[in-house]
Each structure stands twice: as structure tokens, then as C-alpha cells.
Amino acid sequence: MRRRLWPLAALTLLSLLPSLAAAAAGAAATPGIPALAVQNNAGGQTYTLTIQLLALMTAITMLPAALLMMTAFTRIVIVLAILRQAIGVGQAPPNQVVIGLALFLTLFVMAPTIDRIHVEAVTPYMAGTIDTTVALQRGVEPLKSFMLGQTRESDIATFVRISGGAGFDKPEDVPLTLLAPAFVTSELKTAFQIGFLLFIPFVIIDLVVASVLMSMGMMMLSPVLISLPFKLMLFVLVDGWALVMGSLASSFYR
């Protein structure tokens, strides 16, 4: 897992290098915000925090969310949450297990993209054959290619219209700032479409059980209590977890 995450982490560090350099260069010339005051017998000294460094630290806190929203994680975790709700098992599996499954399946789906980033950007940069700007451009290209393959053209057109743009000649010209929200919107739609299909067989079981109980005059008995074992049995008999995980992974390679 560490080996798979290394290219993404390296790409993140590459993207931060220009900001770090700018923050270091402007630290002496830019007035800072007083952050810490130290008093001793010889006097006192005040340490300040520059605006650039404060902005950089704020951006770093947003990086995990940005990486999760720009990968396959969004679709996978939503589908798994809907599946748990459709079965009606409450908190089984718990949230930690659902997120863990989503993370490892995300690494599986993103493995080709991560390998491309490692080969085309990280390795040449570490060898010193390319500079930071070229490495960042090469590292972003595989990620953009993955996102473009999963994003609907209608979603891209929506955000182009909102931004007041005139469109682009080819998909590769779409900037990442516009592609990211379009990708998330498209992933949400796809996840709910898959979730709807997952809900159908379990809803049918609930309807059949409720109709049988109604015809037997057992209206005081909760249909959910009776249908839950049947839904679990059906899910296990059809090897549901393998089907769901396999279908989710294959949905990214259509």
C-alpha cells in the first residue's frame, strides 16, 4: 500500500515546491502575523507567521480531501454505503470497514494511473532529468486522463457554461479547476445509478414479505424483521460482495 501511495505523495510534494519556494523567498520581505512571543532575562523575541506560509498550511489540510475527490473513492464509498442501507443491516459492516474497502479498491482501480505518474513524472524528477514544472505537468496528465474517461461531457459543458467559457477544442484542454467539479458531479450521478440497481432486488424481497404477512393477517409483525434473513441469504448465495466489488472495479474500465 505504501508503494502505491508513494507516486501520489510525490506528485503532491512536487506541486508544493513552488509554493514553498515562494513562501521562503517572501518570508523576509512580507510582514507576518505574530504567532509566538518568548521572554527571557536578555529581553523578548516575537516569532511571526507569514501570510504565504499560512496559506500553504491551509492548502495542505485540503489535500487529502482533494485527492479522495479526484480518484475512484467517491463512487466506491457511496455505492457501498447504499448497499448497506439496501440490505438493512444497520451498521454492519461498520463505517471503518466500508471506508477501508473503498480505499483498497480505490488503490486497485487507480494502480495504472499511479504507475504512469511514477514512471513519467516521479522517477525522472528524482533522477534530476526534468525540473519541477515539467514533472508537475507530466504527473497531472495521467490523473486528468483518468478523470476525463469517467466524466460526462454534459457535466463538463455545465461548468463551462457556469464559468462563462467558450468551450475547448479537445478534452485535454479542459483545466483541472473545471474538470474536478465536473468529475465529482459525474461520479455522484454514476454512484446513485448503481445504487438504484442494487436497491431493486432487496425492495422486491421487502414487498413480497410484506404482502405475505398482510395476507396472513400478521400486520403487527415488522416486515423488515422477517425480510432481513432472506436478503442476507440471497446476498450470500449469489456471492454478492464479489459481484459488487468486481462490478465497481470494472465500471471504471468501460
mmCIF file of C-alpha atoms in Angstrom:
data_model
loop_
_atom_site.group_PDB
_atom_site.id
_atom_site.type_symbol
_atom_site.label_atom_id
_atom_site.label_comp_id
_atom_site.label_asym_id
_atom_site.label_seq_id
_atom_site.Cartn_x
_atom_site.Cartn_y
_atom_site.Cartn_z
ATOM 1 C CA MET A 1 0.000 0.000 0.000
ATOM 2 C CA ARG A 2 2.869 2.394 0.803
ATOM 3 C CA ARG A 3 4.413 1.679 -2.592
ATOM 4 C CA ARG A 4 1.152 2.522 -4.350
ATOM 5 C CA LEU A 5 0.662 5.769 -2.415
ATOM 6 C CA TRP A 6 4.237 6.956 -2.995
ATOM 7 C CA PRO A 7 3.732 8.374 -6.530
ATOM 8 C CA LEU A 8 0.659 10.376 -5.455
ATOM 9 C CA ALA A 9 2.507 11.656 -2.393
ATOM 10 C CA ALA A 10 5.493 12.582 -4.532
ATOM 11 C CA LEU A 11 3.250 14.387 -7.021
ATOM 12 C CA THR A 12 1.717 16.316 -4.131
ATOM 13 C CA LEU A 13 5.154 17.339 -2.883
ATOM 14 C CA LEU A 14 6.128 18.411 -6.399
ATOM 15 C CA SER A 15 3.089 20.629 -6.598
ATOM 16 C CA LEU A 16 4.005 22.217 -3.279
ATOM 17 C CA LEU A 17 7.624 23.029 -4.128
ATOM 18 C CA PRO A 18 6.859 26.291 -5.976
ATOM 19 C CA SER A 19 4.695 27.455 -3.096
ATOM 20 C CA LEU A 20 7.378 26.523 -0.574
ATOM 21 C CA ALA A 21 9.986 28.447 -2.541
ATOM 22 C CA ALA A 22 7.739 31.477 -2.827
ATOM 23 C CA ALA A 23 6.959 31.348 0.872
ATOM 24 C CA ALA A 24 10.652 31.146 1.766
ATOM 25 C CA ALA A 25 11.582 33.966 -0.591
ATOM 26 C CA GLY A 26 8.865 36.279 0.664
ATOM 27 C CA ALA A 27 9.246 35.495 4.338
ATOM 28 C CA ALA A 28 11.790 38.239 4.953
ATOM 29 C CA ALA A 29 10.042 40.913 2.925
ATOM 30 C CA THR A 30 6.432 40.233 3.901
ATOM 31 C CA PRO A 31 5.103 41.336 7.296
ATOM 32 C CA GLY A 32 3.902 38.394 9.311
ATOM 33 C CA ILE A 33 1.273 37.635 11.906
ATOM 34 C CA PRO A 34 2.630 37.442 15.474
ATOM 35 C CA ALA A 35 2.476 33.772 16.429
ATOM 36 C CA LEU A 36 4.750 33.246 19.455
ATOM 37 C CA ALA A 37 6.416 35.546 21.990
ATOM 38 C CA VAL A 38 9.395 34.341 24.049
ATOM 39 C CA GLN A 39 10.551 36.254 27.121
ATOM 40 C CA ASN A 40 13.920 35.730 28.858
ATOM 41 C CA ASN A 41 16.375 37.671 31.023
ATOM 42 C CA ALA A 42 18.025 39.239 27.998
ATOM 43 C CA GLY A 43 14.745 40.509 26.632
ATOM 44 C CA GLY A 44 11.977 39.210 24.455
ATOM 45 C CA GLN A 45 11.595 37.923 20.907
ATOM 46 C CA THR A 46 8.475 37.537 18.808
ATOM 47 C CA TYR A 47 8.159 34.917 16.090
ATOM 48 C CA THR A 48 5.826 35.686 13.214
ATOM 49 C CA LEU A 49 3.945 33.580 10.655
ATOM 50 C CA THR A 50 3.971 34.857 7.071
ATOM 51 C CA ILE A 51 0.778 35.020 5.029
ATOM 52 C CA GLN A 52 2.280 32.752 2.344
ATOM 53 C CA LEU A 53 3.176 30.075 4.864
ATOM 54 C CA LEU A 54 -0.254 30.321 6.480
ATOM 55 C CA ALA A 55 -1.931 29.891 3.086
ATOM 56 C CA LEU A 56 0.326 26.927 2.304
ATOM 57 C CA MET A 57 -0.515 25.217 5.601
ATOM 58 C CA THR A 58 -4.216 25.758 4.899
ATOM 59 C CA ALA A 59 -3.844 24.212 1.437
ATOM 60 C CA ILE A 60 -2.080 21.165 2.869
ATOM 61 C CA THR A 61 -5.072 20.440 5.111
ATOM 62 C CA MET A 62 -7.265 20.301 1.998
ATOM 63 C CA LEU A 63 -5.020 17.923 0.050
ATOM 64 C CA PRO A 64 -6.462 14.630 1.435
ATOM 65 C CA ALA A 65 -9.995 15.683 0.511
ATOM 66 C CA ALA A 66 -8.828 16.813 -2.930
ATOM 67 C CA LEU A 67 -7.048 13.522 -3.620
ATOM 68 C CA LEU A 68 -10.071 11.496 -2.490
ATOM 69 C CA MET A 69 -12.463 13.535 -4.637
ATOM 70 C CA MET A 70 -10.235 13.218 -7.722
ATOM 71 C CA THR A 71 -9.982 9.424 -7.626
ATOM 72 C CA ALA A 72 -12.348 6.449 -7.704
ATOM 73 C CA PHE A 73 -13.019 6.723 -3.962
ATOM 74 C CA THR A 74 -16.197 8.822 -4.251
ATOM 75 C CA ARG A 75 -18.149 6.356 -6.389
ATOM 76 C CA ILE A 76 -16.998 3.301 -4.440
ATOM 77 C CA VAL A 77 -17.752 4.553 -0.939
ATOM 78 C CA ILE A 78 -21.197 5.858 -1.931
ATOM 79 C CA VAL A 79 -22.178 2.551 -3.571
ATOM 80 C CA LEU A 80 -21.017 0.564 -0.542
ATOM 81 C CA ALA A 81 -22.989 2.840 1.782
ATOM 82 C CA ILE A 82 -26.129 2.473 -0.356
ATOM 83 C CA LEU A 83 -25.661 -1.308 -0.428
ATOM 84 C CA ARG A 84 -25.522 -1.439 3.348
ATOM 85 C CA GLN A 85 -28.683 0.654 3.530
ATOM 86 C CA ALA A 86 -30.449 -1.557 0.960
ATOM 87 C CA ILE A 87 -29.732 -4.733 2.892
ATOM 88 C CA GLY A 88 -30.959 -3.076 6.073
ATOM 89 C CA VAL A 89 -28.234 -4.347 8.394
ATOM 90 C CA GLY A 90 -27.704 -1.014 10.167
ATOM 91 C CA GLN A 91 -24.017 -0.533 10.973
ATOM 92 C CA ALA A 92 -22.807 -3.894 9.674
ATOM 93 C CA PRO A 93 -20.245 -3.679 8.206
ATOM 94 C CA PRO A 94 -19.156 -0.665 10.302
ATOM 95 C CA ASN A 95 -18.007 2.601 8.765
ATOM 96 C CA GLN A 96 -14.338 1.739 9.283
ATOM 97 C CA VAL A 97 -14.700 -1.440 7.228
ATOM 98 C CA VAL A 98 -16.645 0.329 4.462
ATOM 99 C CA ILE A 99 -14.024 3.092 4.196
ATOM 100 C CA GLY A 100 -11.217 0.522 4.297
ATOM 101 C CA LEU A 101 -12.804 -1.477 1.472
ATOM 102 C CA ALA A 102 -13.280 1.713 -0.525
ATOM 103 C CA LEU A 103 -9.643 2.756 -0.023
ATOM 104 C CA PHE A 104 -8.153 -0.578 -1.074
ATOM 105 C CA LEU A 105 -10.478 -0.884 -4.075
ATOM 106 C CA THR A 106 -9.534 2.689 -4.993
ATOM 107 C CA LEU A 107 -5.854 1.725 -4.929
ATOM 108 C CA PHE A 108 -6.661 -1.250 -7.185
ATOM 109 C CA VAL A 109 -8.545 0.917 -9.672
ATOM 110 C CA MET A 110 -6.001 3.745 -9.611
ATOM 111 C CA ALA A 111 -2.945 1.444 -9.892
ATOM 112 C CA PRO A 112 -2.393 2.055 -13.647
ATOM 113 C CA THR A 113 -2.681 5.823 -13.160
ATOM 114 C CA ILE A 114 -0.317 5.765 -10.179
ATOM 115 C CA ASP A 115 2.202 3.692 -12.129
ATOM 116 C CA ARG A 116 2.108 6.213 -15.011
ATOM 117 C CA ILE A 117 2.700 9.092 -12.586
ATOM 118 C CA HIS A 118 5.625 7.222 -11.073
ATOM 119 C CA VAL A 119 7.226 6.354 -14.415
ATOM 120 C CA GLU A 120 6.588 9.627 -16.282
ATOM 121 C CA ALA A 121 6.992 12.204 -13.500
ATOM 122 C CA VAL A 122 8.407 10.985 -10.183
ATOM 123 C CA THR A 123 11.274 8.810 -11.432
ATOM 124 C CA PRO A 124 12.678 11.393 -13.926
ATOM 125 C CA TYR A 125 12.359 14.150 -11.333
ATOM 126 C CA MET A 126 14.200 12.121 -8.702
ATOM 127 C CA ALA A 127 16.903 11.374 -11.285
ATOM 128 C CA GLY A 128 17.279 15.097 -11.975
ATOM 129 C CA THR A 129 16.486 14.861 -15.687
ATOM 130 C CA ILE A 130 13.448 17.188 -15.511
ATOM 131 C CA ASP A 131 12.595 20.215 -13.397
ATOM 132 C CA THR A 132 9.635 20.726 -11.064
ATOM 133 C CA THR A 133 7.353 22.374 -13.617
ATOM 134 C CA VAL A 134 7.760 19.595 -16.190
ATOM 135 C CA ALA A 135 7.361 16.914 -13.535
ATOM 136 C CA LEU A 136 4.158 18.512 -12.299
ATOM 137 C CA GLN A 137 2.749 18.718 -15.817
ATOM 138 C CA ARG A 138 3.615 15.096 -16.549
ATOM 139 C CA GLY A 139 2.194 13.967 -13.207
ATOM 140 C CA VAL A 140 -1.124 15.733 -13.720
ATOM 141 C CA GLU A 141 -1.681 14.345 -17.227
ATOM 142 C CA PRO A 142 -2.409 10.707 -16.192
ATOM 143 C CA LEU A 143 -4.771 11.919 -13.472
ATOM 144 C CA LYS A 144 -6.595 14.186 -15.932
ATOM 145 C CA SER A 145 -6.814 11.317 -18.413
ATOM 146 C CA PHE A 146 -8.458 9.118 -15.785
ATOM 147 C CA MET A 147 -10.894 11.839 -14.768
ATOM 148 C CA LEU A 148 -11.814 12.660 -18.377
ATOM 149 C CA GLY A 149 -12.579 8.995 -19.006
ATOM 150 C CA GLN A 150 -15.136 8.984 -16.169
ATOM 151 C CA THR A 151 -16.677 12.443 -16.668
ATOM 152 C CA ARG A 152 -19.742 13.063 -18.799
ATOM 153 C CA GLU A 153 -19.463 15.722 -21.471
ATOM 154 C CA SER A 154 -22.732 17.254 -20.246
ATOM 155 C CA ASP A 155 -21.221 17.838 -16.804
ATOM 156 C CA ILE A 156 -18.157 19.499 -18.319
ATOM 157 C CA ALA A 157 -20.417 21.645 -20.507
ATOM 158 C CA THR A 158 -22.419 22.679 -17.435
ATOM 159 C CA PHE A 159 -19.363 24.025 -15.621
ATOM 160 C CA VAL A 160 -18.028 25.637 -18.790
ATOM 161 C CA ARG A 161 -21.332 27.493 -19.080
ATOM 162 C CA ILE A 162 -21.260 28.488 -15.401
ATOM 163 C CA SER A 163 -17.712 29.811 -15.718
ATOM 164 C CA GLY A 164 -18.651 31.797 -18.822
ATOM 165 C CA GLY A 165 -16.161 29.985 -21.029
ATOM 166 C CA ALA A 166 -16.478 29.319 -24.741
ATOM 167 C CA GLY A 167 -15.593 25.635 -24.703
ATOM 168 C CA PHE A 168 -12.454 23.729 -25.654
ATOM 169 C CA ASP A 169 -11.180 22.220 -28.890
ATOM 170 C CA LYS A 170 -10.256 18.891 -27.295
ATOM 171 C CA PRO A 171 -10.804 17.210 -23.895
ATOM 172 C CA GLU A 172 -7.125 17.559 -22.938
ATOM 173 C CA ASP A 173 -7.529 21.354 -22.936
ATOM 174 C CA VAL A 174 -10.019 21.284 -20.037
ATOM 175 C CA PRO A 175 -8.270 22.790 -16.982
ATOM 176 C CA LEU A 176 -8.127 20.829 -13.762
ATOM 177 C CA THR A 177 -10.029 23.535 -11.882
ATOM 178 C CA LEU A 178 -13.019 22.956 -14.157
ATOM 179 C CA LEU A 179 -12.580 19.208 -14.590
ATOM 180 C CA ALA A 180 -12.529 18.444 -10.862
ATOM 181 C CA PRO A 181 -16.094 19.631 -10.035
ATOM 182 C CA ALA A 182 -17.417 18.095 -13.259
ATOM 183 C CA PHE A 183 -15.764 14.790 -12.349
ATOM 184 C CA VAL A 184 -17.256 14.788 -8.836
ATOM 185 C CA THR A 185 -20.721 15.607 -10.216
ATOM 186 C CA SER A 186 -20.471 12.789 -12.742
ATOM 187 C CA GLU A 187 -19.229 10.340 -10.108
ATOM 188 C CA LEU A 188 -22.145 11.172 -7.812
ATOM 189 C CA LYS A 189 -24.625 10.531 -10.619
ATOM 190 C CA THR A 190 -22.984 7.226 -11.539
ATOM 191 C CA ALA A 191 -22.856 6.112 -7.910
ATOM 192 C CA PHE A 192 -26.565 6.759 -7.403
ATOM 193 C CA GLN A 193 -27.416 4.958 -10.640
ATOM 194 C CA ILE A 194 -25.528 1.880 -9.441
ATOM 195 C CA GLY A 195 -27.134 2.224 -6.010
ATOM 196 C CA PHE A 196 -30.603 2.273 -7.586
ATOM 197 C CA LEU A 197 -29.903 -1.005 -9.370
ATOM 198 C CA LEU A 198 -28.637 -2.534 -6.124
ATOM 199 C CA PHE A 199 -31.772 -1.477 -4.264
ATOM 200 C CA ILE A 200 -34.237 -3.190 -6.638
ATOM 201 C CA PRO A 201 -33.844 -6.872 -5.579
ATOM 202 C CA PHE A 202 -33.934 -6.001 -1.888
ATOM 203 C CA VAL A 203 -37.047 -3.844 -2.331
ATOM 204 C CA ILE A 204 -38.739 -6.748 -4.131
ATOM 205 C CA ILE A 205 -37.988 -9.037 -1.188
ATOM 206 C CA ASP A 206 -39.442 -6.463 1.227
ATOM 207 C CA LEU A 207 -42.606 -6.167 -0.884
ATOM 208 C CA VAL A 208 -43.068 -9.947 -1.108
ATOM 209 C CA VAL A 209 -42.588 -10.424 2.635
ATOM 210 C CA ALA A 210 -44.940 -7.533 3.440
ATOM 211 C CA SER A 211 -47.621 -8.969 1.096
ATOM 212 C CA VAL A 212 -47.337 -12.439 2.645
ATOM 213 C CA LEU A 213 -47.595 -11.084 6.182
ATOM 214 C CA MET A 214 -50.572 -8.944 5.179
ATOM 215 C CA SER A 215 -52.380 -11.925 3.629
ATOM 216 C CA MET A 216 -51.749 -13.973 6.784
ATOM 217 C CA GLY A 217 -53.155 -11.216 8.982
ATOM 218 C CA MET A 218 -49.828 -10.690 10.765
ATOM 219 C CA MET A 219 -49.920 -6.926 10.412
ATOM 220 C CA MET A 220 -48.329 -6.282 13.801
ATOM 221 C CA LEU A 221 -45.139 -8.134 12.803
ATOM 222 C CA SER A 222 -42.453 -5.944 11.234
ATOM 223 C CA PRO A 223 -41.778 -6.984 7.608
ATOM 224 C CA VAL A 224 -38.186 -5.762 7.943
ATOM 225 C CA LEU A 225 -37.531 -8.262 10.730
ATOM 226 C CA ILE A 226 -38.672 -11.142 8.542
ATOM 227 C CA SER A 227 -37.140 -9.990 5.250
ATOM 228 C CA LEU A 228 -33.648 -9.335 6.657
ATOM 229 C CA PRO A 229 -32.627 -13.037 6.873
ATOM 230 C CA PHE A 230 -33.894 -13.624 3.328
ATOM 231 C CA LYS A 231 -31.947 -10.640 1.999
ATOM 232 C CA LEU A 232 -28.800 -11.810 3.743
ATOM 233 C CA MET A 233 -29.279 -15.343 2.411
ATOM 234 C CA LEU A 234 -29.821 -14.066 -1.138
ATOM 235 C CA PHE A 235 -26.777 -11.821 -0.941
ATOM 236 C CA VAL A 236 -24.559 -14.648 0.304
ATOM 237 C CA LEU A 237 -25.882 -17.249 -2.173
ATOM 238 C CA VAL A 238 -25.134 -15.043 -5.202
ATOM 239 C CA ASP A 239 -21.688 -14.136 -3.783
ATOM 240 C CA GLY A 240 -22.812 -10.534 -3.508
ATOM 241 C CA TRP A 241 -19.599 -8.972 -2.253
ATOM 242 C CA ALA A 242 -17.562 -10.382 -5.129
ATOM 243 C CA LEU A 243 -20.198 -9.230 -7.625
ATOM 244 C CA VAL A 244 -20.415 -5.721 -6.196
ATOM 245 C CA MET A 245 -16.656 -5.204 -5.855
ATOM 246 C CA GLY A 246 -15.979 -6.673 -9.286
ATOM 247 C CA SER A 247 -18.716 -4.604 -10.924
ATOM 248 C CA LEU A 248 -17.465 -1.441 -9.240
ATOM 249 C CA ALA A 249 -13.896 -2.044 -10.408
ATOM 250 C CA SER A 250 -14.973 -2.904 -13.966
ATOM 251 C CA SER A 251 -17.186 0.206 -14.167
ATOM 252 C CA PHE A 252 -14.028 2.329 -14.382
ATOM 253 C CA TYR A 253 -12.731 0.438 -17.425
ATOM 254 C CA ARG A 254 -15.760 0.702 -19.706
#
